[in-house]
Every structure is written in structure tokens, then in C-alpha cells.
Coordinates of C-alpha atoms and ligand atoms in Angstrom, one line a residue:
M1 CA -3.8 24.0 -19.5
Q2 CA -1.3 22.9 -22.6
S3 CA 2.2 22.3 -22.4
G4 CA 3.1 23.8 -24.5
K5 CA 3.8 20.6 -25.9
I6 CA 2.7 21.8 -29.9
Q7 CA 4.3 25.0 -31.8
R8 CA 1.4 25.3 -33.7
R9 CA -1.7 24.5 -33.3
R10 CA -3.3 21.1 -34.8
V11 CA -6.3 20.8 -36.5
V12 CA -7.8 17.2 -36.4
L13 CA -11.9 16.5 -37.6
V14 CA -13.1 13.6 -35.5
V15 CA -16.5 12.6 -38.2
E16 CA -17.6 10.3 -35.5
D17 CA -22.1 10.0 -35.2
Q18 CA -22.2 8.9 -31.9
E19 CA -22.0 12.0 -30.0
I20 CA -20.4 10.0 -26.4
N21 CA -17.5 9.5 -28.4
Q22 CA -17.2 13.5 -30.2
A23 CA -17.6 14.4 -26.0
V24 CA -15.2 11.8 -25.0
L25 CA -12.3 12.4 -28.2
G26 CA -12.6 16.3 -28.2
D27 CA -12.1 16.5 -24.9
I28 CA -8.6 14.2 -24.9
L29 CA -7.6 16.2 -27.6
E30 CA -8.4 19.7 -26.7
E31 CA -7.5 18.9 -23.7
D32 CA -3.8 18.8 -25.0
G33 CA -3.9 21.5 -27.3
Y34 CA -5.3 19.8 -30.8
E35 CA -8.2 21.9 -32.2
V36 CA -11.5 20.2 -33.0
I37 CA -14.0 19.6 -36.1
Y38 CA -16.9 17.7 -36.0
A39 CA -19.3 15.6 -38.3
D40 CA -21.8 13.8 -37.2
N41 CA -21.0 10.7 -40.7
G42 CA -19.2 10.2 -43.3
Q43 CA -21.4 12.5 -45.8
E44 CA -20.6 15.2 -44.0
G45 CA -17.4 14.8 -42.8
V46 CA -16.8 14.3 -46.4
E47 CA -17.5 17.5 -46.7
A48 CA -15.5 19.1 -43.8
I49 CA -12.2 17.6 -45.2
E50 CA -13.2 19.8 -48.4
K51 CA -13.8 22.5 -46.8
H52 CA -11.2 22.4 -44.2
L53 CA -8.1 20.8 -46.9
E54 CA -5.3 22.8 -45.7
E55 CA -5.8 23.4 -42.5
L56 CA -6.3 19.2 -41.6
S57 CA -3.7 17.0 -39.9
I58 CA -5.1 14.7 -39.6
I59 CA -8.7 12.8 -39.4
L60 CA -9.8 10.1 -36.8
L61 CA -12.7 8.6 -38.3
D62 CA -15.8 5.8 -37.5
L63 CA -16.6 3.2 -39.3
M64 CA -20.3 2.5 -38.9
M65 CA -22.2 5.3 -39.6
P66 CA -25.4 6.6 -40.6
V67 CA -25.8 8.0 -44.8
M68 CA -22.6 7.3 -45.1
D69 CA -19.8 5.0 -43.6
G70 CA -16.5 5.2 -43.1
F71 CA -15.2 2.6 -45.2
E72 CA -16.9 5.2 -48.3
V73 CA -15.2 8.1 -46.7
L74 CA -12.0 6.0 -46.9
E75 CA -12.5 5.2 -50.8
R76 CA -13.5 8.5 -51.5
V77 CA -10.3 10.1 -49.0
F78 CA -7.9 8.4 -51.1
S79 CA -8.6 8.4 -55.1
D80 CA -8.9 12.5 -54.4
P81 CA -5.3 13.8 -54.9
R82 CA -5.6 16.8 -52.4
M83 CA -7.5 15.2 -49.3
K84 CA -5.0 11.9 -49.3
R85 CA -1.6 13.7 -48.2
I86 CA -4.0 14.1 -44.7
P87 CA -3.0 10.8 -42.5
I88 CA -7.0 8.9 -41.1
I89 CA -7.1 6.6 -37.9
V90 CA -10.0 4.2 -38.0
L91 CA -12.5 4.0 -34.6
T92 CA -13.4 0.9 -34.1
A93 CA -14.8 -2.1 -32.1
E94 CA -14.2 -5.2 -35.0
K95 CA -11.0 -7.0 -35.6
S96 CA -12.0 -7.3 -38.5
A97 CA -13.1 -3.7 -39.9
E98 CA -9.7 -2.7 -38.9
L99 CA -7.7 -5.0 -41.8
R100 CA -10.2 -4.0 -44.2
A101 CA -9.7 -0.3 -43.3
L102 CA -5.9 -1.0 -43.1
Q103 CA -6.2 -2.1 -46.6
L104 CA -8.1 0.7 -47.8
G105 CA -5.4 2.7 -46.5
A106 CA -6.3 3.9 -42.7
A107 CA -2.8 5.0 -41.1
D108 CA -3.7 3.6 -38.0
F109 CA -7.1 2.8 -35.1
I110 CA -8.0 3.2 -31.9
T111 CA -9.7 0.1 -30.8
K112 CA -13.2 1.3 -28.8
P113 CA -14.7 1.1 -25.7
F114 CA -11.3 3.8 -26.1
D115 CA -7.7 3.3 -24.4
M116 CA -6.1 5.2 -22.0
H117 CA -5.8 8.8 -23.4
E118 CA -2.0 8.9 -22.9
V119 CA -2.5 6.4 -25.9
I120 CA -4.5 8.2 -28.0
L121 CA -2.8 11.1 -28.1
A122 CA -0.1 9.2 -28.8
R123 CA -1.4 7.3 -31.1
V124 CA -2.5 11.2 -32.6
S125 CA 0.3 12.8 -32.4
R126 CA 3.0 9.9 -33.8
M127 CA 0.8 10.1 -37.1
I128 CA 1.2 13.5 -37.4
E129 CA 4.9 12.7 -36.9
L130 CA 4.9 10.6 -39.4
N131 CA 3.3 12.7 -42.0
E132 CA 4.9 15.9 -41.2
G133 CA 8.1 14.2 -41.0
R134 CA 9.2 15.7 -37.9
Q135 CA 9.4 15.3 -34.1
L136 CA 6.4 17.1 -32.8
I137 CA 6.1 16.6 -29.4
Q138 CA 8.6 15.9 -27.5
A139 CA 7.5 16.0 -23.3
T140 CA 4.2 13.8 -22.3
E141 CA 6.3 10.5 -22.9
R142 CA 8.9 10.9 -20.2
D143 CA 8.1 11.4 -16.8
P144 CA 10.0 14.8 -16.3
L145 CA 11.4 14.0 -13.0
T146 CA 13.2 10.7 -13.8
H147 CA 12.6 10.3 -17.2
L148 CA 11.1 6.6 -17.8
Y149 CA 7.9 6.8 -19.6
S150 CA 5.2 7.9 -17.9
R151 CA 2.4 5.5 -17.7
G152 CA 0.3 5.4 -21.1
F153 CA 3.3 4.4 -22.6
F154 CA 4.8 2.4 -21.0
H155 CA 1.8 0.2 -21.3
E156 CA 2.1 1.0 -25.0
Y157 CA 5.0 0.2 -25.8
A158 CA 5.5 -3.0 -22.8
E159 CA 2.6 -4.0 -25.0
Q160 CA 4.3 -4.2 -28.0
V161 CA 7.4 -5.9 -27.5
L162 CA 5.0 -8.5 -25.5
H163 CA 3.4 -8.4 -29.4
F164 CA 6.2 -8.4 -31.6
H165 CA 8.6 -11.0 -29.5
P166 CA 6.5 -13.7 -28.4
E167 CA 8.7 -15.5 -28.0
W168 CA 10.4 -14.0 -25.0
R169 CA 9.9 -14.7 -21.3
M170 CA 9.1 -11.7 -19.9
D171 CA 8.5 -10.5 -16.0
A172 CA 6.5 -8.3 -14.4
V173 CA 8.1 -6.3 -11.8
M174 CA 6.7 -3.5 -9.2
L175 CA 8.7 -1.9 -7.6
D176 CA 7.9 0.7 -4.7
I177 CA 9.1 3.1 -2.2
E178 CA 7.9 1.4 1.6
R179 CA 6.5 4.8 3.3
F180 CA 7.1 7.2 1.1
Q181 CA 4.8 9.8 2.1
S182 CA 6.8 9.7 4.7
V183 CA 10.0 9.8 3.6
N184 CA 9.0 13.3 1.8
D185 CA 7.6 15.1 5.2
L186 CA 10.3 14.4 6.9
N187 CA 13.6 14.9 4.8
G188 CA 11.5 17.2 2.4
R189 CA 10.5 16.3 -1.3
E190 CA 13.5 17.7 -2.8
F191 CA 15.4 14.1 -0.5
G192 CA 12.4 12.3 -2.1
D193 CA 13.1 14.2 -5.9
R194 CA 16.8 13.0 -5.4
T195 CA 16.0 9.5 -4.1
L196 CA 13.0 8.5 -7.0
R197 CA 16.7 10.2 -9.8
Q198 CA 18.7 7.4 -7.8
L199 CA 16.2 4.8 -8.4
A200 CA 15.8 5.3 -11.3
D201 CA 19.2 5.4 -12.6
E202 CA 19.7 2.1 -10.6
I203 CA 16.4 0.3 -12.6
R204 CA 18.0 1.8 -16.2
A205 CA 21.0 0.7 -15.7
F206 CA 19.7 -2.9 -14.3
L207 CA 17.9 -2.6 -18.3
K208 CA 21.4 -2.9 -19.8
E209 CA 22.0 -5.6 -18.9
T210 CA 19.2 -7.1 -20.0
R211 CA 16.0 -6.7 -21.8
G212 CA 13.2 -4.9 -21.4
L213 CA 11.8 -1.0 -20.4
A214 CA 10.6 0.9 -17.4
G215 CA 7.9 3.4 -16.5
R216 CA 7.5 5.5 -13.3
M217 CA 2.9 5.7 -12.0
E218 CA 2.0 7.4 -8.8
A219 CA 4.4 9.3 -7.4
D220 CA 7.3 6.0 -5.7
Q221 CA 5.5 2.9 -7.5
F222 CA 8.2 2.0 -10.7
Y223 CA 6.5 -0.1 -13.5
I224 CA 9.6 -2.2 -15.2
L225 CA 9.6 -5.2 -18.0
C226 CA 12.5 -7.2 -18.4
Q227 CA 13.5 -10.4 -19.3
H228 CA 12.6 -13.4 -16.8
R229 CA 14.8 -14.7 -14.0
E230 CA 14.2 -17.5 -11.6
D231 CA 15.5 -14.8 -8.5
Y232 CA 14.7 -11.0 -8.0
N233 CA 16.5 -10.9 -4.7
E234 CA 19.6 -9.6 -6.0
V235 CA 18.2 -7.3 -8.3
L236 CA 16.3 -5.8 -5.2
A237 CA 19.6 -6.2 -2.9
R238 CA 20.7 -4.0 -5.8
F239 CA 18.4 -1.6 -5.6
Q240 CA 18.5 -1.3 -2.1
T241 CA 22.1 -0.6 -1.8
Q242 CA 21.6 2.1 -3.9
M243 CA 19.1 3.3 -1.9
H244 CA 21.9 2.9 1.0
S245 CA 24.6 4.7 -0.5
L246 CA 22.2 7.7 -1.2
C247 CA 22.0 8.2 2.4
T248 CA 22.4 6.3 5.4
R249 CA 20.7 8.5 7.7
V250 CA 17.7 8.2 6.0
N251 CA 16.0 4.3 6.1
V252 CA 15.2 4.0 2.7
S253 CA 13.1 0.4 2.6
L254 CA 11.9 -1.0 -1.1
R255 CA 9.5 -3.4 -1.6
M256 CA 9.4 -5.5 -5.2
G257 CA 6.8 -7.3 -6.9
V258 CA 6.8 -9.5 -9.6
C259 CA 5.2 -12.0 -11.8
P260 CA 6.2 -13.9 -15.5
C261 CA 4.0 -12.5 -18.2
R262 CA 2.2 -16.1 -18.8
E263 CA 0.4 -16.4 -22.8
G264 CA -3.6 -15.6 -22.8
V265 CA -3.0 -13.5 -19.5
D266 CA -3.0 -9.7 -21.2
L267 CA -0.7 -7.4 -19.8
G268 CA -2.5 -5.3 -17.7
S269 CA -3.5 -8.3 -15.6
V270 CA -0.4 -9.7 -15.1
F271 CA 1.4 -5.8 -13.6
D272 CA -2.3 -6.5 -11.5
R273 CA -0.8 -9.5 -9.6
A274 CA 2.8 -7.6 -10.0
K275 CA 1.0 -4.9 -8.0
T276 CA -0.6 -7.1 -5.3
A277 CA 2.5 -8.9 -5.5
C278 CA 4.2 -5.9 -3.9
N279 CA 1.4 -4.7 -2.1
M280 CA 1.4 -8.3 -0.2
V281 CA 4.7 -7.7 1.8
R282 CA 4.4 -3.9 2.6
G283 CA 4.6 -3.2 5.6
S284 CA 6.1 -6.1 6.3
Y285 CA 9.9 -5.8 8.3
K286 CA 10.8 -9.1 7.6
T287 CA 9.8 -9.8 3.7
H288 CA 10.3 -7.2 0.5
L289 CA 9.8 -9.5 -2.2
M290 CA 7.3 -11.6 -3.2
V291 CA 6.2 -13.7 -6.4
Y292 CA 3.4 -13.5 -7.6
D293 CA 1.9 -18.0 -7.9
E294 CA -0.9 -19.3 -6.8
S295 CA -0.1 -20.0 -3.4
V296 CA -0.4 -16.2 -3.1
H297 CA -3.5 -16.5 -5.4
Q298 CA -4.8 -18.2 -2.7
R299 CA -4.0 -15.4 -0.1
E300 CA -5.9 -13.2 -2.6
L301 CA -8.5 -14.4 -2.5
Y302 CA -8.9 -15.1 1.5
Y303 CA -7.8 -11.7 1.8
Q304 CA -11.4 -10.6 0.2
R305 CA -13.2 -12.7 2.2
L306 CA -11.7 -11.3 6.0
L307 CA -12.6 -7.9 3.6
N308 CA -15.7 -8.8 2.7
D309 CA -16.6 -10.5 5.7
L310 CA -15.9 -7.3 7.9
R311 CA -19.2 -6.0 8.3
S312 CA -20.7 -8.8 9.3
A313 CA -18.1 -10.2 11.4
V314 CA -18.9 -6.4 13.8
E315 CA -22.3 -6.2 13.3
E316 CA -22.8 -10.0 14.9
H317 CA -20.5 -10.1 17.5
Q318 CA -17.1 -13.0 15.5
F319 CA -15.1 -10.9 17.5
V320 CA -14.4 -11.1 20.5
V321 CA -11.4 -9.7 23.0
F322 CA -8.6 -11.5 25.2
Y323 CA -7.1 -10.4 28.2
Q324 CA -3.6 -11.8 28.7
P325 CA -2.7 -10.6 32.2
K326 CA 0.1 -8.5 32.8
Y327 CA 2.5 -9.4 36.3
D328 CA 4.7 -7.4 38.3
I329 CA 7.3 -10.1 39.0
Q330 CA 10.1 -8.6 42.0
V331 CA 7.1 -9.9 43.9
E332 CA 6.5 -12.4 45.8
P333 CA 4.8 -14.4 44.1
P334 CA 4.3 -12.6 41.3
R335 CA 0.8 -10.5 41.3
L336 CA -1.8 -9.8 38.5
R337 CA -1.6 -5.9 37.1
S338 CA -3.1 -5.6 34.0
A339 CA -3.9 -6.5 31.0
E340 CA -3.9 -6.3 27.3
A341 CA -6.8 -6.8 25.6
L342 CA -6.0 -8.6 22.3
I343 CA -8.8 -8.9 19.5
R344 CA -9.6 -13.0 18.6
W345 CA -12.1 -13.6 14.7
R346 CA -14.0 -16.8 15.3
H347 CA -15.4 -17.1 11.7
P348 CA -18.0 -19.5 11.2
E349 CA -16.6 -20.8 8.9
L350 CA -12.6 -19.9 8.9
G351 CA -12.9 -21.1 12.7
M352 CA -10.1 -19.2 14.3
V353 CA -9.0 -16.8 12.2
S354 CA -5.8 -14.8 13.5
P355 CA -5.2 -11.5 14.1
G356 CA -1.8 -11.9 12.6
D357 CA -3.5 -12.2 9.4
F358 CA -6.5 -9.9 9.8
I359 CA -4.9 -7.0 11.3
P360 CA -2.5 -6.0 9.3
L361 CA -5.1 -6.5 6.6
F362 CA -7.7 -4.1 7.8
E363 CA -4.8 -1.1 8.6
R364 CA -3.6 -1.7 4.6
N365 CA -7.6 -0.8 3.6
G366 CA -7.6 1.8 6.3
L367 CA -10.4 -0.4 7.6
I368 CA -8.6 -1.1 10.9
H369 CA -10.6 1.9 12.8
V370 CA -13.0 -0.3 13.0
V371 CA -11.9 -3.5 14.6
D372 CA -9.7 -1.2 16.5
N373 CA -13.0 0.8 18.0
Y374 CA -14.8 -2.7 18.4
V375 CA -11.5 -3.4 20.6
W376 CA -12.0 -0.2 23.2
T377 CA -15.7 0.1 23.3
Q378 CA -15.7 -3.7 25.0
T379 CA -12.6 -3.3 26.8
A380 CA -13.9 0.2 28.4
R381 CA -17.7 -2.3 29.0
Q382 CA -15.5 -4.8 30.9
I383 CA -13.3 -3.1 32.6
G384 CA -16.4 -1.0 34.2
E385 CA -18.0 -4.6 34.9
W386 CA -15.5 -6.2 36.7
R387 CA -15.6 -3.0 38.5
S388 CA -18.6 -3.5 39.4
R389 CA -18.8 -6.9 40.6
L390 CA -16.3 -7.8 41.7
G391 CA -14.3 -4.9 43.1
I392 CA -11.7 -4.4 40.8
T393 CA -10.0 -1.9 38.3
L394 CA -8.4 -3.4 36.2
P395 CA -6.5 -1.4 33.8
V396 CA -6.3 -2.6 30.4
S397 CA -4.6 -1.6 27.5
V398 CA -6.0 -1.8 24.4
N399 CA -4.0 -1.8 21.1
L400 CA -3.9 1.5 18.2
S401 CA -3.0 1.3 15.1
R402 CA -0.5 4.3 13.2
T403 CA -3.8 5.1 11.9
D404 CA -5.8 5.9 14.3
I405 CA -3.7 8.0 16.2
F406 CA -3.8 10.3 12.9
D407 CA -7.2 9.7 13.0
P408 CA -9.1 13.9 14.1
E409 CA -12.0 11.8 16.9
L410 CA -9.6 9.4 17.9
E411 CA -9.7 11.8 21.6
G412 CA -12.8 12.6 21.2
E413 CA -13.4 8.8 21.2
L414 CA -11.4 7.5 23.4
L415 CA -12.7 10.2 26.2
R416 CA -16.5 9.4 26.0
L417 CA -15.8 5.3 26.2
I418 CA -14.1 6.7 29.4
Q419 CA -16.7 8.7 30.2
D420 CA -19.4 5.9 29.8
N421 CA -18.7 3.7 31.4
G422 CA -17.1 5.8 34.6
L423 CA -13.2 5.1 34.6
S424 CA -10.6 7.3 34.6
P425 CA -8.3 7.2 31.2
T426 CA -5.5 5.7 33.4
D427 CA -7.7 2.1 33.4
M428 CA -7.5 2.1 30.0
K429 CA -3.8 2.3 28.7
L430 CA -2.8 2.5 24.8
E431 CA 0.0 0.7 22.4
V432 CA 1.6 1.9 20.2
T433 CA 4.3 0.2 18.2
E434 CA 8.0 1.6 18.2
S435 CA 7.4 2.3 14.6
A436 CA 4.8 4.3 14.0
Y437 CA 6.9 6.7 16.4
T438 CA 9.8 6.9 13.9
D439 CA 8.3 7.0 11.2
D440 CA 5.4 9.5 11.9
G441 CA 7.6 11.4 13.5
E442 CA 6.1 14.3 15.2
Q443 CA 2.8 14.7 14.3
L444 CA 2.5 11.5 16.7
I445 CA 4.9 12.3 18.7
S446 CA 2.2 15.9 19.4
V447 CA -0.9 13.4 19.4
I448 CA 0.1 10.9 22.0
E449 CA 1.3 14.3 24.2
R450 CA -2.0 15.9 23.8
L451 CA -3.5 12.1 25.0
R452 CA -0.9 12.3 27.5
K453 CA -1.8 15.2 28.8
L454 CA -6.5 14.0 29.5
G455 CA -4.8 11.5 31.6
F456 CA -3.9 8.4 29.0
K457 CA -0.2 6.0 29.6
V458 CA 1.3 5.5 26.7
E459 CA 3.6 1.9 26.5
M460 CA 5.9 1.7 23.4
D461 CA 5.5 -1.4 21.9
D462 CA 7.3 -3.9 20.3
F463 CA 9.5 -1.9 21.1
G464 CA 13.1 -3.2 20.1
S465 CA 12.6 -3.7 16.6
G466 CA 12.1 0.1 14.9
Y467 CA 14.5 2.4 15.7
S468 CA 14.4 4.6 17.7
S469 CA 18.3 6.0 18.6
L470 CA 18.7 6.8 22.2
N471 CA 19.2 10.1 21.4
M472 CA 15.5 10.2 19.8
L473 CA 14.8 7.8 22.6
S474 CA 15.3 9.5 25.8
S475 CA 12.4 13.0 24.1
L476 CA 9.7 11.0 22.7
P477 CA 6.3 11.4 25.2
L478 CA 5.9 7.4 26.6
D479 CA 5.2 6.1 29.9
V480 CA 6.0 2.3 30.0
L481 CA 8.7 0.2 27.2
K482 CA 7.3 -3.1 25.8
M483 CA 10.3 -5.2 25.1
D484 CA 9.7 -6.7 21.5
M485 CA 9.3 -10.9 21.7
K486 CA 12.2 -11.6 19.5
F487 CA 15.2 -10.0 22.8
I488 CA 13.5 -12.8 25.3
Q489 CA 13.3 -15.8 23.1
N490 CA 16.8 -16.9 23.4
I491 CA 18.1 -14.7 26.2
E492 CA 18.5 -18.7 28.2
V493 CA 20.8 -20.4 25.2
N494 CA 22.6 -16.8 24.0
E495 CA 24.6 -14.1 26.0
K496 CA 24.7 -11.6 23.1
D497 CA 21.0 -11.6 23.5
F498 CA 20.8 -11.4 27.0
R499 CA 22.5 -8.4 26.9
L500 CA 20.7 -6.9 25.0
V501 CA 18.3 -7.1 27.4
E502 CA 20.4 -5.6 30.1
L503 CA 20.8 -2.7 28.2
I504 CA 16.9 -2.2 27.7
L505 CA 16.6 -2.0 30.6
D506 CA 19.2 -0.2 31.6
I507 CA 17.4 2.3 28.6
A508 CA 14.4 2.1 30.8
R509 CA 16.0 3.2 34.7
Y510 CA 17.8 5.7 32.8
L511 CA 14.1 7.2 31.2
N512 CA 12.8 6.5 34.2
V513 CA 10.1 4.0 33.3
P514 CA 9.3 0.7 33.9
V515 CA 9.4 -2.6 30.8
V516 CA 6.8 -5.3 30.6
A517 CA 9.2 -8.3 28.7
E518 CA 7.2 -9.8 26.2
G519 CA 6.6 -13.7 25.0
V520 CA 8.5 -15.1 28.0
E521 CA 7.7 -18.5 27.8
T522 CA 9.6 -20.2 30.4
E523 CA 10.4 -20.3 34.3
N524 CA 14.1 -19.8 32.9
Q525 CA 13.6 -16.6 30.8
L526 CA 11.9 -15.6 34.2
R527 CA 14.2 -16.0 36.8
L528 CA 16.1 -14.1 34.4
L529 CA 14.2 -11.0 33.7
K530 CA 14.0 -11.2 37.6
Q531 CA 17.3 -10.8 38.3
A532 CA 17.5 -8.2 36.0
G533 CA 15.7 -6.0 37.3
C534 CA 12.9 -6.3 34.8
D535 CA 9.4 -4.9 36.3
L536 CA 6.3 -6.8 34.9
V537 CA 6.4 -9.9 32.7
Q538 CA 3.5 -10.5 30.1
G539 CA 3.4 -14.3 27.7
Y540 CA 2.1 -17.8 28.5
Y541 CA 4.9 -18.8 31.2
F542 CA 2.0 -17.6 33.5
S543 CA -1.5 -17.1 30.5
R544 CA -2.1 -17.0 26.6
P545 CA -4.9 -14.2 26.2
L546 CA -8.2 -15.3 27.7
P547 CA -11.4 -15.2 26.9
P548 CA -13.2 -12.9 29.8
E549 CA -14.6 -15.4 31.1
E550 CA -11.7 -17.4 31.9
F551 CA -9.5 -14.3 32.6
E552 CA -12.5 -14.4 36.0
A553 CA -10.6 -16.3 37.1
L554 CA -6.7 -15.2 37.5
I555 CA -8.6 -11.8 38.6
R556 CA -10.5 -14.2 41.6
Q557 CA -6.5 -15.2 42.7
E558 CA -5.7 -11.1 43.0
L559 CA -8.7 -10.7 45.1
E560 CA -7.8 -14.2 46.9
L561 CA -4.2 -12.8 47.4
R562 CA -4.7 -9.1 48.3
S563 CA -7.8 -10.0 51.1
R564 CA -4.5 -12.5 52.4
A565 CA -2.0 -9.7 52.9
Ligands
C2E601 P1 1.4 -7.7 19.8 O1 0.8 -6.6 20.4 O2 2.6 -7.4 19.8 O3 0.8 -8.5 21.2 C1 1.6 -9.5 21.4 C2 0.9 -10.8 20.9 O4 2.1 -11.6 21.4 C3 -0.2 -11.1 20.7 O5 -0.9 -12.6 19.3 C4 0.1 -12.6 22.0 O6 -1.3 -13.6 22.2 C5 1.6 -12.9 21.5 N1 1.7 -13.8 22.7 C6 1.4 -13.5 23.8 N2 2.5 -14.1 24.9 C7 3.7 -14.8 23.6 C8 4.1 -15.7 24.3 O7 5.0 -16.4 25.2 N3 4.7 -17.1 23.2 C9 4.2 -15.8 21.8 N4 5.0 -17.0 21.2 N5 3.1 -15.0 21.5 C10 3.0 -14.9 23.1 P2 -1.4 -11.7 18.8 O8 -3.3 -11.4 19.7 O9 -1.7 -12.8 17.7 O10 -1.6 -10.5 18.6 C11 -0.8 -10.5 17.5 C12 -0.7 -8.8 17.2 O11 -1.8 -7.6 16.2 C13 -0.8 -8.0 18.1 O12 1.4 -8.1 18.5 C14 -1.2 -6.8 17.9 O13 -0.1 -6.3 16.8 C15 -2.1 -6.4 16.8 N6 -3.5 -7.3 18.0 C16 -3.9 -8.0 18.6 N7 -5.0 -7.7 18.7 C17 -5.3 -5.9 18.3 C18 -6.1 -5.4 18.4 O14 -7.1 -5.1 19.2 N8 -5.9 -3.5 17.6 C19 -4.9 -4.1 16.6 N9 -4.4 -2.9 16.2 N10 -3.2 -4.8 16.5 C20 -3.8 -5.4 17.0
CA602 CA1 1.1 -4.5 21.7
CA603 CA1 3.8 -6.4 21.3

């Protein structure tokens, strides 16, 4: 319980008529190693002071109390030379009372409702220190790992900076390590700790060149208050470079959110906004820095709206599953082989909401499962329905999010859907994005191996956007490679991109899996891919994702071809 920072148990007298406040203060103080004595009103307070005159280190004094109020206690104490040596911190909710109490000799005040515990403890210990003229407590202010300030102290000192220097233009900056949990899991705690220390060192170096201070909050969240600047790209790049120099093998990626301090916006809110900005770039491969401004604010409101509306969207069937065909291009004419299920949200007021907006949002907020489960259910039902009505079993792939994969219910849910609709596991394929494989490593691989044993086919989505090494790739469980769209976009004009596509096709041959090229839009792209030996193509060239009624026309075409063959 006690961290050993108080050499001798200091005795605190709490004079306070409200039981709840007594209890709160008592808990905080006792937890930190103080001995606490209580008095229920001013009268009892003065008696307790008399009685414990020699032991008392400090008095916490409420101002509004029955029988004898705090002001009178202050007057009594300061007119008595024996009592006067004991510092008094007043507990108050009113600004006006503060001043009068300080004039009467109170050393400091704590505002009600009570501040953060660390702040209260800091004030109490600082006052005892001042009174005893020596250092009492060293440990709490600093985070032991990085020696930056810990939470409460960071906030208190940051408040003071702003309070004493209202003319300084300052920014709140939040710095976070992308998926720190997996960095830890994959490389060990020791490596994680080293990463945090290295980053803290660089933050300190940065702060030497500008005004400011920094603290570490949760494991990998760093808060910085520093002098305003227009552009943070360089600052982020500097921190990022440090991360790379620590270890080139492990990709430790940082993200940063910034919010300039403004008059009338309290510090807590400014840091909340910096955090919001920081969270908006979470999981993004392109953007790692965001400055909070009006557009971020608007987006935040929009996202909040989407989060609030999720439940009714499910209940009112605002989600619709669209299907985009995948064609075999090595035969002439190309033949429909399968499809991908892609969700659409027809919002009654916002219109069509793009999955590019809400999928990452729901992933971040742990709600994606609701959506994915909806899509799987609809898709399984649709495959079964086409089979019984049109006599064709067209395999459709669904997307799995990273968090779906770690859901212990996943296998059971998928199997139940398959059974309920009289399908076989090969009829509903599973797309898993490459970055999930590389970030979550072993655990993900074992889930995927189990799914494959059950008969499911797994497609690695967005291949080429993550960081699989060749070496790693050969041991990953997968049945199909889906090449990331960005490789296709420029193959007509960029020789290098075309070489990359050829290389990917070579890799796939080596792994003995077919390749789907996504995002094919032009005839030229199609021709080049066909030449290079690509098996399957999905893209606007053939069709955009279609609602089920329209997709049926493609199925009928395929049936037509089959009947002629
Ligand atoms: P994705 O899985 O890589 O899906 C392919 C995206 O590319 C789809 O965007 C599709 O409409 C688009 N696309 C297809 N052909 C072309 C083309 O020729 N040109 C261009 N420019 N784009 C093409 P969409 O439907 O907006 O989905 C975006 C992303 O949202 C998907 O990327 C996927 O990551 C996610 N997503 C969509 N539906 C679901 C779902 O049900 N569950 C989960 N977890 N994610 C989903
Ligand atoms: Ca996909
Ligand atoms: Ca994809």
C-alpha cells in the first residue's frame, strides 16, 4: 500500500462536517501513508488541535461548518503561538472564500468538488515539506520508467504554466505509439520499456529547445505542453527517426495530435482535443499527424452521430450488403467465379455513408462486430437463396476485421451461419487484411489455421500494403492473395509498378495460390494482368459493387454461358 516515500507517518487533521468528504479525503491520504484524524465541526477541530498539538503535520479545514465555521478556526489558530506552526489548507468551493481564508493565514486551498487525488496529495506534501523545510516525498511526481511527470503533476504544472504566463502561446500535444500492445507482445516488455524511454529522452531533448513540459499517462501516451508552432511534421519526424534508430527490425510507428491552447478553453479540454485528433489518425498508414481545428471538430461530431446511430441502423435495416463480382480472366469470355460482400449504409438523414468512414470508426470503438455479423448473416442467407432459386452456388467472400479474429465466438458463429443456410464452409470465404497478419502475428495465425481446418478459405486482402517479408509469407496460412489496388492503378504508365505486379504473381505461384487483382478499371489494365498470368479480377471494369437484385443479372449471364457450354 505504502510506497515508502514518507519516512515517518505524518498526521493530518481533517476538519469537515460532511461525512462523504471526510471519507474521500481519508481514503486518499491513508492510501498514501498518512495517519488521519477527523473532526466534524470547528469546535471539535480546535479541541483536536489542542489534543494533538505535537503530532499534527497539517490541517485540512472546511470553511462552511455548523457550530464553529472554518474562519473562526483560522482566527483561533493564528492567535495561538503554539498552534500557528501547523499549516492549514482550506477546503472550499467558492473563489471569494479562498481570498479571505488566505488573508486569515491559510497556507493553500483545495477546491471542491475534489481535484484529482495526485493534486491533493501534491498540495498536502508540498505544504508539509515547506513547513518542515525539507524534502519529504520524491517518488510520486515522476513516472519511474521515463522520469517524465506522472499524470496529476503534469496537469497541475501545466495549469501553472498557463496561469502564470497567460501571454505565452502554447500547444497541447499528444503522442502515442501505434499498437503498442503488439509491439510489447511481439518483442517483449524489455523492448517496450526501452522504446518508451527512448521516446521520453527525445521529448526531453525537444523541450530543451523550446518552452514546455511533458508527462506520460497510460502506458504509451505522452502529453506535451510546448510553445506554439505552425507545423509539427518536423517534430513528429524527429521522434519517428529516434524510433527507427532504436531498432530497424521492428516498425514502431508514432502518431500525434495537436491542439493549440486558447483563452477560455480549459487545459483538460485542450488535451482532450489533442487526444481526439490523435485518435483520428489511429490505424492509418498514411497520416500520422492531426491538428485539431474546425474540420476535425465537425468530423468528431459526425463520427459521434454515426456511433449513436449504429443501433437503430441495425434495427431498421439501414445496412445493405452489396456484391462485387470476381471474374476469371484466363478464359474467354471471362467468367463469373465469386463475389465480395461490401456493406453500404443508407442513412435516413445523411444519405449513403461510405464504409471508408464508418468501418475504421467502428473498428476503433470496438463495435465492428455488430456490422460484420450483420454482413455475414445477410451474405450466408443470400448465397443459400441464390442457390435454391437460381441453382448456382456462387461463393462470396466476407471481410473480417482484426478484432473479429480474436473473438472466441467467431468459429461458432460462422459455422452456425453455414449450417443454418445449408452451405459448406468453402461457400463463404474470409478476407483478412495483410496488416492484421503482420501486426498480430502468432495468435492470428493460429485462429486462421483453425478456420482453415474447418474448411474455410482465407484470402489475404490488400496484399502489398503491409510489411510481410517473403520469409514470413511462406509460412502464413492463406488460400488466395488479393493484390492491393495501388499496384494496379499505374501499371499502364509505370513500368516499375508493372514489374511489382509481376513479382507478386511470381510469389503467388511460388506459394501455389491464385491471385485476385482488385481495383481494375480499364481494358488496358485487364490486358496487362491477363498477360502476366493473373487469375482473377475484381473492379469497376467489370462492375461496381451492386445491390443483390442487380447482381442477379450477372448470375443470369453466367448461367447463360454455362448452358451454352
Ligand atoms: P476492401 O476490402 O479492400 O474492398 C475493396 C474496396 O474497393 C471497396 O470499397 C470497393 O468498392 C472498392 N473498389 C472495387 N473495385 C474498384 C475499382 O475498380 N476502383 C476503385 N477505385 N475502387 C474499387 P468499399 O466498398 O468502399 O469498401 C472500403 C473498405 O471498407 C473495404 O476495402 C473494406 O476494408 C471495408 N469494408 C467494406 N465492407 C466491409 C464489411 O462488411 N466488413 C468489414 N470489416 N469491412 C468492410
Ligand atoms: Ca476486402
Ligand atoms: Ca482489398
